Coordinates of C-alpha atoms and ligand atoms in Angstrom, one line a residue:
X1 CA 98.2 133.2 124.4
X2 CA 96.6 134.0 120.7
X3 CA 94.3 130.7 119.1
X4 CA 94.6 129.6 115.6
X5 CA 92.3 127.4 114.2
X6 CA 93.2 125.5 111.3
X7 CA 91.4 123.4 109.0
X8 CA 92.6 120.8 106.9
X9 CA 90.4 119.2 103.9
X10 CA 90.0 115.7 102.8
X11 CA 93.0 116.2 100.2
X12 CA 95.1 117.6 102.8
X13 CA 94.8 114.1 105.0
X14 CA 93.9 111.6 101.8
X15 CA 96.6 109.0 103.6
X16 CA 99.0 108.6 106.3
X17 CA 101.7 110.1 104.9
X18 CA 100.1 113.8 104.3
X19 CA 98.4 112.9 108.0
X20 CA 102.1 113.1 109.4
X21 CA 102.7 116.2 107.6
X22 CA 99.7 117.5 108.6
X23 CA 100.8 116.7 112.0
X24 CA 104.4 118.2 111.6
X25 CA 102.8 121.6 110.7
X26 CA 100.7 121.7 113.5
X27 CA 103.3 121.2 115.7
X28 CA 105.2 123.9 114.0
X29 CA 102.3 126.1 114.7
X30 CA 102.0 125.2 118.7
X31 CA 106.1 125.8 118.5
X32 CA 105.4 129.5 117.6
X33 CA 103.4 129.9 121.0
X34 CA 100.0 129.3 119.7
X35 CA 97.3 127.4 121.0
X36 CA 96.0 125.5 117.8
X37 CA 92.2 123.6 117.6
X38 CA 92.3 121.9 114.3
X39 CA 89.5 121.0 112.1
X40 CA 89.5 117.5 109.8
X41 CA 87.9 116.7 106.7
X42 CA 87.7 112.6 106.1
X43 CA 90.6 111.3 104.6
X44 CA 90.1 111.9 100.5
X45 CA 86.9 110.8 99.3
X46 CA 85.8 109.0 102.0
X47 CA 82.3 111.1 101.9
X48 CA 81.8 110.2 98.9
X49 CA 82.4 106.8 98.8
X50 CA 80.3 106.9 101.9
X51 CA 77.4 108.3 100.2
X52 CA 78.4 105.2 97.5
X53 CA 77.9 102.4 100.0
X54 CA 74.5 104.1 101.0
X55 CA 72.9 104.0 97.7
X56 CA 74.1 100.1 96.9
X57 CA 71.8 99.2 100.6
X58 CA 68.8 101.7 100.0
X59 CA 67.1 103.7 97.2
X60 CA 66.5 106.4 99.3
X61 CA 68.6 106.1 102.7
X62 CA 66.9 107.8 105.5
X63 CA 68.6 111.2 106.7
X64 CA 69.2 110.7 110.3
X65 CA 71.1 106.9 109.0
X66 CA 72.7 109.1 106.5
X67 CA 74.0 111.6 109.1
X68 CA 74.9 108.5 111.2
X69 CA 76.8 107.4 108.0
X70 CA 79.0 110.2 106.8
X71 CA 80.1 111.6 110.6
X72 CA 82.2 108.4 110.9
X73 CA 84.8 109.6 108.2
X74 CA 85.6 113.1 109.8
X75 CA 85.8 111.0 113.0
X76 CA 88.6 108.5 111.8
X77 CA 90.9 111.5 110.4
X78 CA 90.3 113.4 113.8
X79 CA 91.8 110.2 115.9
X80 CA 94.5 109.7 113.2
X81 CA 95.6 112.8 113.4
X82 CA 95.7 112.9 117.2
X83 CA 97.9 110.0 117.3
X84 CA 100.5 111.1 114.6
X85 CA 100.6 114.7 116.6
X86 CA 101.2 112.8 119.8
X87 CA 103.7 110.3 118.0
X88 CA 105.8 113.6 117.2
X89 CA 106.0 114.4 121.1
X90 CA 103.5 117.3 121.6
X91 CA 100.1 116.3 123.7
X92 CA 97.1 116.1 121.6
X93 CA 93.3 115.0 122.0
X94 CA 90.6 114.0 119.5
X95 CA 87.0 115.3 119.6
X96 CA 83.7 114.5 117.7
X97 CA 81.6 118.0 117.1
X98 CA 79.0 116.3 119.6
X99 CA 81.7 116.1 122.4
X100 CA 82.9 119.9 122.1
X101 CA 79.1 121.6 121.7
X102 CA 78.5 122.0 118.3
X103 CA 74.5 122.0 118.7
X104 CA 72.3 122.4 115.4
X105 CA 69.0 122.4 114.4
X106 CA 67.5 119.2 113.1
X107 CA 67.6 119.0 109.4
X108 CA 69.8 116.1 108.9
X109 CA 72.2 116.2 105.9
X110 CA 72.1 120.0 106.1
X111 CA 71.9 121.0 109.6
X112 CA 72.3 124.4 110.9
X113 CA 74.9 125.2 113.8
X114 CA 72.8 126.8 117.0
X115 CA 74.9 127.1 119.3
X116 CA 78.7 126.4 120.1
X117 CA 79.9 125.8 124.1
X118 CA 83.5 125.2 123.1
X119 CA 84.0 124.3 127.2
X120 CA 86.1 121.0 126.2
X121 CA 87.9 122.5 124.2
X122 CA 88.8 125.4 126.4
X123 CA 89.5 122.9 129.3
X124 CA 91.8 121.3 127.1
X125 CA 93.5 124.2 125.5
X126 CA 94.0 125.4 129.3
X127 CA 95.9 121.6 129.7
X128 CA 97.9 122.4 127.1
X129 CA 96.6 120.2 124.9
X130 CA 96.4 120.6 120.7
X131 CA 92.8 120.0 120.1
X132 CA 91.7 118.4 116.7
X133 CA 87.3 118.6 116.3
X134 CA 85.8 116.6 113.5
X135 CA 84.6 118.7 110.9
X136 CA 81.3 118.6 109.0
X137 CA 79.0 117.5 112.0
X138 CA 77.5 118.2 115.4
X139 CA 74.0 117.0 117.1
X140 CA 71.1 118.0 117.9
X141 CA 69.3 119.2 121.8
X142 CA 68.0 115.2 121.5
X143 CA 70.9 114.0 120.8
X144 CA 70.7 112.9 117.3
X145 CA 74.3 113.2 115.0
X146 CA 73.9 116.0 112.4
X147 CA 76.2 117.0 109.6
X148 CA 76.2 120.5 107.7
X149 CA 76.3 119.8 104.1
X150 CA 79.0 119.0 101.6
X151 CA 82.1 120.9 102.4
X152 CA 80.7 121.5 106.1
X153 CA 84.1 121.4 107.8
X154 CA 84.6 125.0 106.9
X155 CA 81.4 126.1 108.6
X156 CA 82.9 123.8 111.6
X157 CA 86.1 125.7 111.8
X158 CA 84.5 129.3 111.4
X159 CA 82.1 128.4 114.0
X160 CA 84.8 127.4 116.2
X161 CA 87.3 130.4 115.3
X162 CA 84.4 132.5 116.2
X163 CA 83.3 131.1 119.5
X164 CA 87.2 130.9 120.5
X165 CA 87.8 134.4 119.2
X166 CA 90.8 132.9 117.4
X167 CA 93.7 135.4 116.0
X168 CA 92.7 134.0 112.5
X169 CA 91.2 130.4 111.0
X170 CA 93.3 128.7 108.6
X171 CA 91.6 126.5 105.5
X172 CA 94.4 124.3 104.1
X173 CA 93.5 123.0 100.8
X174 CA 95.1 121.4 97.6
X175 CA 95.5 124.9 96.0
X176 CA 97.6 127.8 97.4
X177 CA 94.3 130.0 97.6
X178 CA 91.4 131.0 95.9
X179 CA 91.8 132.1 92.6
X180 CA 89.9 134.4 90.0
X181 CA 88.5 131.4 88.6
X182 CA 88.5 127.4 89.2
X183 CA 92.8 127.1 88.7
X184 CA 91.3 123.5 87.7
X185 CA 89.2 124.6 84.5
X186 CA 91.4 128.0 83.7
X187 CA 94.9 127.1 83.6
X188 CA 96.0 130.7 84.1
X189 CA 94.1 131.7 87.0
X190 CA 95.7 134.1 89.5
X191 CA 95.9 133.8 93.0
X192 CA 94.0 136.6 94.9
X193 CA 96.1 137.7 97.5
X194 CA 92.9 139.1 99.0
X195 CA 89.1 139.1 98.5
X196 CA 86.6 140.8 100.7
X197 CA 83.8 138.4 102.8
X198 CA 80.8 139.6 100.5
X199 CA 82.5 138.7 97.3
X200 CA 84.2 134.9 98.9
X201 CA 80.4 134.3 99.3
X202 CA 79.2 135.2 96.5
X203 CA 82.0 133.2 94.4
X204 CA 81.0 130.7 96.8
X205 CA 77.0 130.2 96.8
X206 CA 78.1 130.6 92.5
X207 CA 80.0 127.5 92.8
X208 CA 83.2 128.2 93.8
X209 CA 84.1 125.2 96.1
X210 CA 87.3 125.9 97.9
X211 CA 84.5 127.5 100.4
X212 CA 81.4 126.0 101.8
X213 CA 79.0 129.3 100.9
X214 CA 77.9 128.3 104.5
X215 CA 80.5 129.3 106.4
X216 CA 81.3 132.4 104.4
X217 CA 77.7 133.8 105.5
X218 CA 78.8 132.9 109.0
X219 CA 82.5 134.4 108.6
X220 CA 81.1 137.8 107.1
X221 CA 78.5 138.1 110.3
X222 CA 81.3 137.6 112.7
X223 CA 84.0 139.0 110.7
X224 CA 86.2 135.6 111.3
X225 CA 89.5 136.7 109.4
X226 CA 90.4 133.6 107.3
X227 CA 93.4 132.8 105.3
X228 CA 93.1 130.1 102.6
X229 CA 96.1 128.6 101.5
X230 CA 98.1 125.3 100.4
X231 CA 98.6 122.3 103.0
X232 CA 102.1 121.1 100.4
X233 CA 103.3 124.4 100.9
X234 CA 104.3 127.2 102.8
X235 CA 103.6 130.0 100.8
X236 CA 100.8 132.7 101.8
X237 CA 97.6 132.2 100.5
X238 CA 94.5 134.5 100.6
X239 CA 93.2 136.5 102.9
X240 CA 89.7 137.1 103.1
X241 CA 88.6 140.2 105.2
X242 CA 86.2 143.2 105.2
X243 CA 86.5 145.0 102.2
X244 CA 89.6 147.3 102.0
X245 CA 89.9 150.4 99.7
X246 CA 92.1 148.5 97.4
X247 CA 89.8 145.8 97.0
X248 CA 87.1 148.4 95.5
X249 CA 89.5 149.3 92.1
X250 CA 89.2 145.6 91.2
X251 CA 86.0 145.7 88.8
X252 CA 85.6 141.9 89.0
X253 CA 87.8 139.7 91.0
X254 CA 86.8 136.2 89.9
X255 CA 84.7 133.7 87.6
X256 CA 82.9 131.2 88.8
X257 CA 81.3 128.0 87.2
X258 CA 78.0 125.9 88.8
X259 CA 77.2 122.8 86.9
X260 CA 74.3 121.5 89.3
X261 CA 70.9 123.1 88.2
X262 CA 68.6 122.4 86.2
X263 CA 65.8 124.7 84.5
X264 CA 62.1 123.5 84.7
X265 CA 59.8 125.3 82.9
X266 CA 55.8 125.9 83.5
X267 CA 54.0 126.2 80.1
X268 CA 51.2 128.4 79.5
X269 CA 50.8 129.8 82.7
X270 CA 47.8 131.9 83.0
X271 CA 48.9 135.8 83.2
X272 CA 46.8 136.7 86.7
X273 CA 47.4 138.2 89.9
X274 CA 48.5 135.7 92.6
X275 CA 49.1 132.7 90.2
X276 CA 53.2 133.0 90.6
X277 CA 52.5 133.5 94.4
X278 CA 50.6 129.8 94.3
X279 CA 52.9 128.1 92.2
X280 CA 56.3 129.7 94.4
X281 CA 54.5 129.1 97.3
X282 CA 53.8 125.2 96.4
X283 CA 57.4 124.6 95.8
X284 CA 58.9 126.8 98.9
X285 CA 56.2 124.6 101.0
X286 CA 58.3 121.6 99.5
X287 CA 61.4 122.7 101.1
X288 CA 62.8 123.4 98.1
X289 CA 65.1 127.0 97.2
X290 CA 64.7 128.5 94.1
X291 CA 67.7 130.2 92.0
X292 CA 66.9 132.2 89.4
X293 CA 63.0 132.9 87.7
X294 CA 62.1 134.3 84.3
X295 CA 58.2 134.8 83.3
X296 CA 58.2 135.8 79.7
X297 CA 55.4 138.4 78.5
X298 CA 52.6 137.4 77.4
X299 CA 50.6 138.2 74.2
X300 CA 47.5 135.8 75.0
X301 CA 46.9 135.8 78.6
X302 CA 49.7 133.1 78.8
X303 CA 52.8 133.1 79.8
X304 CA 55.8 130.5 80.0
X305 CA 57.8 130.9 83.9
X306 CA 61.2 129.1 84.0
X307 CA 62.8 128.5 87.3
X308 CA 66.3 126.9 88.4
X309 CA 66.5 124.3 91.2
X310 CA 69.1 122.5 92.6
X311 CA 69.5 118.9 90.8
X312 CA 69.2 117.4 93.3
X313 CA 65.9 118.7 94.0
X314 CA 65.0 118.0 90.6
X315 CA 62.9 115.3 90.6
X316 CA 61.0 116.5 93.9
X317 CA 60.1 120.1 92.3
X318 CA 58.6 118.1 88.8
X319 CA 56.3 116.8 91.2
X320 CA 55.5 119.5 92.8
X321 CA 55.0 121.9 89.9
X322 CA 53.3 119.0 87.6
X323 CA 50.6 119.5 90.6
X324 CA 50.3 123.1 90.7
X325 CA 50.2 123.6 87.2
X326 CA 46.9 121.3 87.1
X327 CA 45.7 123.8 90.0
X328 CA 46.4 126.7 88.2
X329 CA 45.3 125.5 84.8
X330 CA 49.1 125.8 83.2
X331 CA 49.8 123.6 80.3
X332 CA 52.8 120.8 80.7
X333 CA 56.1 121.2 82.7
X334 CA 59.4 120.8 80.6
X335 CA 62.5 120.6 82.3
X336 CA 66.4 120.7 81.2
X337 CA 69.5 119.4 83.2
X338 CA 72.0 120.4 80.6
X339 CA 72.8 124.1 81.8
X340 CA 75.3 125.9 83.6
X341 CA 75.9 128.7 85.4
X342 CA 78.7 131.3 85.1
X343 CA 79.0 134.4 87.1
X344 CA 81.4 136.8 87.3
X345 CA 82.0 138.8 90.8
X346 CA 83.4 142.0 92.2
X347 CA 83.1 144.7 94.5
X348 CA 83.8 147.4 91.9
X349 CA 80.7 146.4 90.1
X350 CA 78.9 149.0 92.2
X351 CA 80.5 151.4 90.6
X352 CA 81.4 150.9 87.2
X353 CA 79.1 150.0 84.5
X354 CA 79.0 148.1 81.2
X355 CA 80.2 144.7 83.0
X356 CA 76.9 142.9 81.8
X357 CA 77.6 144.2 78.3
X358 CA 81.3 143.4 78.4
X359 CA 80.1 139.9 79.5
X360 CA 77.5 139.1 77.1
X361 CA 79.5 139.9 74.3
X362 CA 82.7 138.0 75.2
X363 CA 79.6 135.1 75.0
X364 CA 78.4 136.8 71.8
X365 CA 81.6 136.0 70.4
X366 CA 81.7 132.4 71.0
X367 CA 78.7 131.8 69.8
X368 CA 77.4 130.7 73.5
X369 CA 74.0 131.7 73.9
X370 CA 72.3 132.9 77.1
X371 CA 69.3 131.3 78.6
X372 CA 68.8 133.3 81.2
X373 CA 70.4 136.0 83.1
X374 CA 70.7 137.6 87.1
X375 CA 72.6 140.6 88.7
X376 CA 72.8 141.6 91.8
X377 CA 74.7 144.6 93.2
X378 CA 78.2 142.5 92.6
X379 CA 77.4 139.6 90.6
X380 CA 76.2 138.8 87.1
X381 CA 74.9 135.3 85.9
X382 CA 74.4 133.7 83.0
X383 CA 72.4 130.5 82.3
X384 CA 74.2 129.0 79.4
X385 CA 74.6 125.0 78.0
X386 CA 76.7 123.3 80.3
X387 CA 79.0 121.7 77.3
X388 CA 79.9 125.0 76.9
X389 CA 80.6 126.4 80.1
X390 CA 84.2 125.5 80.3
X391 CA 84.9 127.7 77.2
X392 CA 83.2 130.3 78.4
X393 CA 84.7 130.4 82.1
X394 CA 88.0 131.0 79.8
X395 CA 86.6 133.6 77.8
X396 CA 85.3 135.5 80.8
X397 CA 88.2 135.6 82.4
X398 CA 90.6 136.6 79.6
X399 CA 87.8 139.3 78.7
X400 CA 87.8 140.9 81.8
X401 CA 92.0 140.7 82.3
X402 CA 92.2 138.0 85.2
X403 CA 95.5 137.0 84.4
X404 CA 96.6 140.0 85.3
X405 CA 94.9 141.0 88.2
X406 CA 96.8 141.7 91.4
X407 CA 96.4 143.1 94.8
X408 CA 99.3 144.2 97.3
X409 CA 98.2 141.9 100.5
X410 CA 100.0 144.8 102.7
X411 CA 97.0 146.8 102.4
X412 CA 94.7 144.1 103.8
X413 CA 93.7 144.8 107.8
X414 CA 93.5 141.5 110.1
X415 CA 92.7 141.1 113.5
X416 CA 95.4 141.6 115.8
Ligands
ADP501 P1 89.0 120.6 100.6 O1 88.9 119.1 100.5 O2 90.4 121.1 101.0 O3 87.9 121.2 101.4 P2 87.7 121.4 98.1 O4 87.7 120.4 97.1 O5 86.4 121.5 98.9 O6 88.9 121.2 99.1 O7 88.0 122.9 97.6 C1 89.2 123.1 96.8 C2 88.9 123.0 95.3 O8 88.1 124.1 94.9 C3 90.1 123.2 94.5 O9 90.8 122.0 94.2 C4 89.6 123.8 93.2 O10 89.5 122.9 92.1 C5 88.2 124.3 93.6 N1 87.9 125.7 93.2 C6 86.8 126.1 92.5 N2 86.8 127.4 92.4 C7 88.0 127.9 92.9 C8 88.6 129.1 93.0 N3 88.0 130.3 92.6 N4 89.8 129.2 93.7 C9 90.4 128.1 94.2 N5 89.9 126.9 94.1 C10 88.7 126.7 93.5
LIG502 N1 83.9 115.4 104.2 C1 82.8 116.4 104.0 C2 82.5 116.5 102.5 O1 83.2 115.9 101.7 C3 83.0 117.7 104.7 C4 84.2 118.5 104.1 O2 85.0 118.0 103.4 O3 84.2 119.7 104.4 O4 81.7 117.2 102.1
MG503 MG1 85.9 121.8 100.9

């Protein structure tokens, strides 16, 4: 009998109402002769109001407490769930990622998934029973409660998918798939019927939310075939698979908008071997991962190196570099949380040129200025002022046709 896993996001279960429907489609699904393990988000916002309650007890909550913290509100939609799927007849049983394997590394708040046994939930597939797993969490060879990061249920139900070898892993979100750009910021945004692993994580680690970047690395290494689509409604969504023929005419498939860096800036840096090695090496020794870095040229033996950070690693890294630039005998550190980043993605990038140009000038022409700028073999980003990065996600994507841009699904291969 085929598995499908299906994953449901906090939107999806946000109160008992959409919990019974929730509960009415997975009993749809077990109708069709599946075996279905579902995946739960907390109800809403739960995490964050979770992450609310922590900073009103404690300045700076310890991780392990925090990990306690946030697993709880995965665990109440799990049991909720279980009881509206058994109230509609069908047998159903809840599980916390610690019960069914899900074994990480240590690194609370962002832990890493290890390993995944799976046996309860094979024993109680093999009963017949609908399994639902909290999302978002698992625990560690000691014993200690992990979670995986913000928007870690994905990652939990790829892992899952993959260990179970399931037909195909369904995310059910509040939007009917992804879409060449945030359907939230740019009204006429399309729906992609499909998109290719390497380009659903590179809209994803650019900002694209509807995926944890996370478990798209994971999905591409195991080639997990994944369908995003709508929990309110039945339509198809988007399938996201190896890359297809088709998918390679499409120059660039989406926009994508990340609002949380911020640029710190190393004045006066003297221009000698092995000084960017100290001062990357300082900050990489703090734990913390560096975007994007620019060293100007220098005219005087000094030279200005800007860097982008996560914000919330902002204040850690200004310590950090304030340190390392009194080692290295750099003048002061300047930093800026005003920017944004916009990137536009796409297979066919490989092989057409003049994107970057085509880009810059649809910013040219709204008078939005660049800061800084990346590519890689299918992505550009731009550093630009984050009051204007709404504009220019709309420019972008009218500039490069979005509206417009289609793709027949039939050509896209799943796993049978
Ligand atoms: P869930 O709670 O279901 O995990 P998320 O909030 O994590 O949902 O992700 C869904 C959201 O991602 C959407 O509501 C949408 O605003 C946002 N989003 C950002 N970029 C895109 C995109 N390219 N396509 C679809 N949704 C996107
Ligand atoms: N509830 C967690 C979060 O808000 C995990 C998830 O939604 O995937 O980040
Ligand atoms: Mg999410």
């Amino acid at each position: 009998m085929a598995l499908i896993v299906q994953k449901y996001g906090g939107s999806s279960v946000a109160n008992p109402e959409r919990i019974r429907r929730v509960a009415e489609r997975v009993c749809r699904t077990r109708k069709t002769g599946h075996q279905v393990v579902v995946v739960v988000s907390a109800l809403g916002d739960t995490t964050d109001e979770l992450l609310g309650l922590a900073a009103q007890v404690s300045k700076s909550p310890p991780e392990r407490e925090m990990d306690m913290l946030l697993a709880t509100g995965e665990q109440v939609a799990a049991a909720l769930l279980a009881m509206a799927t058994q109230a509609l007849g069908a047998r159903a049983l809840s599980f916390t990622g610690a019960q069914v394997g899900i074994i990480t590394d240590r690194d609370h708040t962002k832990a890493r998934i290890q390993d995944v046994s799976a046996q309860r939930i094979r024993q109680a597939l093999a009963k017949g029973y609908v399994v639902i797993v909290t999302g978002f969490q698992g625990i560690t060879p000691d014993h200690e409660i992990t979670t995986l990061g913000r928007g870690g249920s994905d990652l939990t139900a790829v892992a899952l998918a993959h260990a179970l070898k399931a037909k195909t892993c369904e995310i059910y979100t509040d939007v009917e798939g992804v879409y060449t750009a945030d359907p939230r910021v740019v009204p006429n945004a399309r729906k992609l019927p499909a998109l290719s692993y390497e380009e659903m994580l590179e809209l994803a680690s650019l900002g694209a939310q509807v995926m944890q970047a996370r478990s798209m690395e994971m999905a591409k290494k195991y080639e997990v075939p994944l369908h995003v689509r709508s929990s309110f409604s039945r339509r198809t969504g988007t399938i996201i698979s190896k890359e297809v023929k088709a998918m390679e005419e499409v120059v660039v498939s989406g926009v994508s908008l990340q609002k949380d860096e911020a640029k710190v800036t190393i004045c006066d840096v003297p221009d000698r071997p092995g000084i960017a090695a100290t001062i990357f090496t300082r900050i990489s020794d703090a734990n913390v991962n560096v975007d994007m870095i620019v060293q100007n040229v220098s005219r005087t033996g000094l030279t200005d190196v800007s860097f982008t950070v996560g914000r919330g690693d902002l204040k850690k890294v200004l310590r950090v570099a304030r340190r390392v630039a009194g080692e290295v005998k750099a003048g002061r550190v300047v930093h800026d949380d005003g920017i944004a980043k916009i990137s536009v993605v796409g297979l066919g990038m490989r092989s057409h040129s003049g994107i970057a140009a085509k880009m810059f000038q649809a910013l040219a022409k709204e008078s939005i200025n660049i800061d800084m700028i990346s590519t890689s073999e299918i992505k550009i980003s731009c550093i630009i002022r984050k009051d204007q990065a709404a504009r220019a996600v709309k420019v972008i994507h009218d500039v490069f046709g979005l509206d417009k841009l289609g793709i027949k699904p039939e050509l896209v291969k799943t796993r049978k």
